[in-house]
PDB file of C-alpha atoms in Angstrom:
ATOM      1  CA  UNK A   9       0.000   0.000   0.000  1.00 71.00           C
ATOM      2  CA  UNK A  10       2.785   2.217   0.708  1.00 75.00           C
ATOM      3  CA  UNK A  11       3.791   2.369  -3.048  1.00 81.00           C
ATOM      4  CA  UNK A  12       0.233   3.309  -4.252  1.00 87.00           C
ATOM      5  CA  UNK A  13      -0.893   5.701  -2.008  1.00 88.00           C
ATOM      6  CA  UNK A  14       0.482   8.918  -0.173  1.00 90.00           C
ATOM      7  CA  UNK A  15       1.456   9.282   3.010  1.00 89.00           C
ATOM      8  CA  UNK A  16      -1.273  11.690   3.933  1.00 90.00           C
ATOM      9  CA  UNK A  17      -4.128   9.231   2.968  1.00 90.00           C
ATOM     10  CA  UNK A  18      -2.054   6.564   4.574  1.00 87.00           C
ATOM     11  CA  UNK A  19      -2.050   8.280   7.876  1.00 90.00           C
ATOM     12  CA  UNK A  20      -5.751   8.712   8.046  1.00 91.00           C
ATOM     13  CA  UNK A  21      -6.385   4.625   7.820  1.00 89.00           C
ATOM     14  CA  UNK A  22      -7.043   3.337  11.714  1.00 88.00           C
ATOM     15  CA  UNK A  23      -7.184  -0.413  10.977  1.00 89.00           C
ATOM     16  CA  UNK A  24      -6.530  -2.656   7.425  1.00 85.00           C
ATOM     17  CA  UNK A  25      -9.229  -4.988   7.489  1.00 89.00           C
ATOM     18  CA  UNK A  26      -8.074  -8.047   4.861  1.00 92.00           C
ATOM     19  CA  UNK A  27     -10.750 -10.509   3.676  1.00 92.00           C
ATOM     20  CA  UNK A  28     -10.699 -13.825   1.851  1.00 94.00           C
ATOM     21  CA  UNK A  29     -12.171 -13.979  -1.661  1.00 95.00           C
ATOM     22  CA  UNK A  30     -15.735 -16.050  -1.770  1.00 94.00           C
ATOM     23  CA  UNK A  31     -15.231 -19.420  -3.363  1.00 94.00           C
ATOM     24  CA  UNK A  32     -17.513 -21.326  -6.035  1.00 89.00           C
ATOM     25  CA  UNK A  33     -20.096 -22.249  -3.364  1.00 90.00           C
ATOM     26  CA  UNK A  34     -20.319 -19.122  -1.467  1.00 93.00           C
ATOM     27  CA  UNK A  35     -21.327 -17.115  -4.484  1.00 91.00           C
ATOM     28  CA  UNK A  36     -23.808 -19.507  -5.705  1.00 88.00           C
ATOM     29  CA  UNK A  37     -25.154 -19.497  -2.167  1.00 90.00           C
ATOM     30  CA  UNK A  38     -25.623 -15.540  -2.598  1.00 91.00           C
ATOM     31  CA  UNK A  39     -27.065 -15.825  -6.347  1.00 87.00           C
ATOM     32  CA  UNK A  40     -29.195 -18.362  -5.171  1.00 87.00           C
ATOM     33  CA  UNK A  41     -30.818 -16.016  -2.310  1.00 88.00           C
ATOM     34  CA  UNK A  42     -30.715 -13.072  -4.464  1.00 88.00           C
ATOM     35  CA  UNK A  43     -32.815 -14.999  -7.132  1.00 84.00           C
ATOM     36  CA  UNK A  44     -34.930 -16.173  -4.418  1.00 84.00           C
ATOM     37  CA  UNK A  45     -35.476 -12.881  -2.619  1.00 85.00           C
ATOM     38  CA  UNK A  46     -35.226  -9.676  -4.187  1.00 85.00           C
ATOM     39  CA  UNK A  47     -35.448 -10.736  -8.128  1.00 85.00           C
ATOM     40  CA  UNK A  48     -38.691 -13.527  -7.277  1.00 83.00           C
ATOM     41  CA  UNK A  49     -40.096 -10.247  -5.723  1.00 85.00           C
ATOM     42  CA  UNK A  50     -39.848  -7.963  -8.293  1.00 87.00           C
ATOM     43  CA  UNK A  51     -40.765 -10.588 -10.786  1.00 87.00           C
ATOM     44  CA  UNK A  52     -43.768 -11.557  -8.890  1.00 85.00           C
ATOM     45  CA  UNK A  53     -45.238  -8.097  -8.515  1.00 86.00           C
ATOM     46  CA  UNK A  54     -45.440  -8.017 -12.390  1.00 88.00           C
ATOM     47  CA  UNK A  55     -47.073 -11.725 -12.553  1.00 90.00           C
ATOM     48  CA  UNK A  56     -44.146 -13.590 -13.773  1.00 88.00           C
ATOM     49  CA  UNK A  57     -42.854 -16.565 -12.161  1.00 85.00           C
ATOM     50  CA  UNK A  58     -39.612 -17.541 -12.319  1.00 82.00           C
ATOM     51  CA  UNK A  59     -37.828 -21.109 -11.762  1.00 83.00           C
ATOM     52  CA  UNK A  60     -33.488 -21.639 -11.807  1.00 82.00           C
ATOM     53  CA  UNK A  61     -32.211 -24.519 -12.712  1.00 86.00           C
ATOM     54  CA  UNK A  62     -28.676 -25.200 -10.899  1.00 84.00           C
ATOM     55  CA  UNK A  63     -27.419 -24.941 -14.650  1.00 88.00           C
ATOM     56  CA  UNK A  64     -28.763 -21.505 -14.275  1.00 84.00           C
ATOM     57  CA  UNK A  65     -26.991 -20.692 -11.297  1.00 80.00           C
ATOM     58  CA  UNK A  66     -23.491 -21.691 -12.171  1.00 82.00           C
ATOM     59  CA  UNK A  67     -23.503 -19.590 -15.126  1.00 84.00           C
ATOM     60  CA  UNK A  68     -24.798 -16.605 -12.865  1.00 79.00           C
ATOM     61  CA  UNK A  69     -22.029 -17.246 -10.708  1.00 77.00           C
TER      62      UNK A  69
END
C-alpha cells in the first residue's frame, strides 16, 4: 500500500481490514438467495414466475 498511495491518505487509515475472496459455493449461495429474494419479488409483482435450474446458477455465478 505504501507504493500506491500517499502518506497523507495513509495516515488517516485506523485499521486494514483483509478478507478472503468467496469461493464457487459461497457465491452460488448468494445468487441463489438473491434470485430467491429480491429478483422472485420484483418478478412476482409483475405476474411472472420464475424457476433456476442449478445450470442456471453456475452460469450466474
Amino acid at each position: 500500500m505504501n507504493k500506491t498511495f500517499r502518506p497523507e491518505f495513509l495516515n488517516r487509515i485506523d485499521e486494514v481490514i483483509v478478507f478472503k475472496s468467496l469461493t464457487k459455493e459461497e457465491i452460488k449461495k448468494i445468487a441463489t438467495l438473491i434470485l430467491n429474494n429480491e429478483v422472485k419479488i420484483l418478478l412476482k409483482e409483475q405476474k411472472i414466475d420464475l424457476e433456476t435450474t442449478e445450470k442456471a446458477k453456475e452460469l450466474l455465478t
